[in-house]
Amino acid sequence: MKKLVLFVIAVLTTSTVLAASTHLITSPTEAFGFEPGADRKLADWTQLVSYFQKLGKESDRVRFEEVGKTTEGRPFVAVTISSPDTIAHLDRYKELQRRLADPRTTTPEQAKQFEAEDKTVLIVTCNIHSTEIASSQSATDFAYKLAAGDTPEIRKILNNVIVVLVPSLNPDGEQLVVDWYKKYLGTPYEGSNPVVLWAHYVGHDDNRDWATFTQVETRLAVKLINEWHPQILYDLHQQGEDAARIYLPPFVDPFDPNIDPLLISSINALGMNTALDIEGTGKTGVLSYGVYDFWSPLRDYIAYHNGLRVLTESASADIASPVNVPFERLGRGIGYDAKVATWNFPDPWKGGEWRLSDIVAYQNAAFFSIANNAAVFQERYLRNFYQFGVDSLHHADWPYAYVVPADQGHPATTARLINTLRIGAVDVEEATADFDADGNHYAKGSYIIRLAQPYGSFAKTLLEIQHYPNIAQYPGGPLQRPYDVTAQTLPLLFGVAAVAVKAPFNVQTSEVDRVKPTPGSFEKSTNGSGYLISDRTNSSLYALFDLMKQGVDVYRLTGTGAEPGTIYIPAQAGIDDKLEALAKKYPVEIHAATSAPSGSALKVRLPRIGLYQSWVPSMDEGWTRFIFDQNGIPYTRLVDADIRKGNLNDRFDVIVLPDNSPRAITTGRGGFGEGPGAEPGPPQLGAGGSGRAGRPPQGDGDRGEYHGPHIPPEFTGGLGEDGVASLKAFTESGGTIVTLNRASQVYAHKDSEPVSDAEASFDRKAFYIPGSILQVSVDTSNPIAFGSTPIVPIFYEDGPVFHVSGDAQSVASFTADKPLLSGWIEGGELLKGDSAIAVEPEGKGRLVLFGFRPQYRAQSEVTYKFFFNALLYSSSTCETIGQTAATGAN
């Protein structure tokens, strides 16, 4: 009897402690005053951070960490959740993960020991696209249930898995979207998308930065991934409201052949199991194997680092406001139709009301399915993780290494290439002596990337030429068009040689951590004839902007005796000190002129740059700002009302129209009640974008039919007739307008003269380039092409192609029968004879029309100079210089 009493007391005590423990842990509902997913209710970033901090203090299962600061200075955080004992020994588990990740330092016997001790590491990344808001709210639910729950499933997850939760990969955007949503809540504009980019510089492209790491938030996330070496990464997204209710892998073909086949099979199995579990809860509209391919490292980091990526894309609401989606309006995408039951989409959703709570519920089902799978199959995930590393050391058909030769004349971009690889945890060596490989001689200082290393696949996919395969929609049918861009060959984009070496070779090396560009040099003049700088590198143009900001007199030579565009700095007061400081800041060689140049030259002053910001947000505008800010180039942002005011020549030499559709620029978004099509719609149904709360086509006003909320009237109308007239008056009076990619179609039409859009006449069924690297021939004597080589790779993506006649000039043109260098192309032969860059005179000014984005995603370093030259030419005047120019006189 006494034993029975003690047993009952023990049971009651345990139950009381568990209840007390649960009670002591604050739920999201208690913290925010509403349940995650409630209609028209959102927790902003300040509230979310406060909640996760509180959870870390209340639960010994949770550790809160501030990983760093975002672009705008907000905390970028991670929340690690596991059993209390695991949380107390996280450093030990990081070490186990590190050892399992590298079979070069871990034997199979050691790996078995580590696998017996280790846990499956699951990183969960939320809300990279800020209007895809649900996951930032779902994250609180994930964390609370793991922190407070005591079900058998929860205990199994806590004992066998380490969950590293990133509540938002874009905290700045999360705050911006919530602020915007709350501002217009209860108005006709409730649920509309913000009219500005929701990642400070790059908008939706923050999920295209996983190969070059340009943004602070990307680097912080990669730092976390590299520290943990996760077996699984669950990445939560949203797609259009008219798509499937949720998408999961398998991904559609093709997948990058550099990814381990066993890893692909593992992703397929986990994705299908998760889909099965979600359907088992009674949820419908679950899609597998549709829309999304697995080709590009620009949007996938983890698979090239031997971890499984599980992507989910949930259908969207209007931010946090419910939507009604009739069944007949459901769309289709690659591999499925949302109204038709198929093997990969067996139970279509029937349409109707769709709420934020529905998204949260689907995301919860997916998360706990994945976490439970990671717990149940812990041994398999750890064993396979080690095997992925072993496989990475044995690729008989791969090159042995890539060599980046020393002294290429582009020290900054060479350093950027090597540092990109190093951020991506790729081992790089520097030769400490000359060596030979595959019959070629390489100098000391060359960089060597051997591919037999754990993350050799990441190095290889960045360094090699891409050959995206042709895939027929059905046997004998038309080709399936790629979901996204098809090329990322960084040597081509950076203008840096990287040579594939097939046979092993011997070389003395040292390990590389980070690379600093070779310092510049300054040769002091002894004859007062001034100084010369070659304009071959982007660094030389950054140095030129710097000098002009200091008020230095500067010329670009156009006469005989020097390469066109060479920078000439005549002797002037204090110039030696300024140039000596310049050489320390930039990797440029400043030479003393043997004699003062004479003949024709362009006198250059600092251009007054206006950068157009449409209320249909353009990611290209953001990338342009990023490049300007990174390199200290001053500019002024202009919105529609600024341009409509006129008198632009009083304030600007050049106005840049970034990539956007002509309609987005000229007529903009529609206001409330203007009807379908007034605001951007889906780029492709089911392809992750509704132009609203789903994956947004930031910078596209011409696609799809729009059914949702419109925006406040002050953001509507685009430039309008007054703005277009103001721009025309600007060029007529001597101003320069630079248009990038589709923005060029504001001026270049099918039948316009002297520059027309030849691409407008192409058969769209026979011509398509989704994002590939092409070859163009360049007129290097043209001021827009100063410093260029005669043949240049450009990144081309759905842009115009110019037919040039009359007094217009072609700066770069397609001359090859097969212009494709890397990626995929359909109808490339149609390009031959037309231009990629054209200059059209207009009054006293000019239009500089680009058929591509010369500063594409801050990647295409090799074509930056065309863009910078266009800006510099706008503020240049033709002069004849002689001996007196050396003293600064004209």
CSV table of C-alpha atoms in Angstrom, one decimal, residues 213 412-425 428 512-517:
chain,number,residue,atom,x,y,z
A,213,PHE,CA,27.2,36.3,-51.1
A,412,ALA,CA,40.2,43.1,-57.5
A,413,THR,CA,38.0,40.7,-59.4
A,414,THR,CA,40.5,37.8,-59.0
A,415,ALA,CA,40.4,38.4,-55.2
A,416,ARG,CA,36.6,38.5,-55.3
A,417,LEU,CA,36.5,35.1,-57.1
A,418,ILE,CA,38.8,33.5,-54.6
A,419,ASN,CA,37.0,35.0,-51.6
A,420,THR,CA,33.7,33.9,-52.9
A,421,LEU,CA,34.9,30.3,-53.0
A,422,ARG,CA,36.4,30.7,-49.5
A,423,ILE,CA,33.1,32.1,-48.1
A,424,GLY,CA,31.5,29.0,-49.5
A,425,ALA,CA,34.0,26.8,-47.5
A,428,VAL,CA,42.0,27.2,-52.0
A,512,VAL,CA,44.4,30.6,-48.5
A,513,ASP,CA,42.1,32.1,-46.0
A,514,ARG,CA,41.1,35.5,-47.6
A,515,VAL,CA,42.7,37.4,-50.4
A,516,LYS,CA,43.4,41.1,-50.6
A,517,PRO,CA,43.9,42.6,-54.0
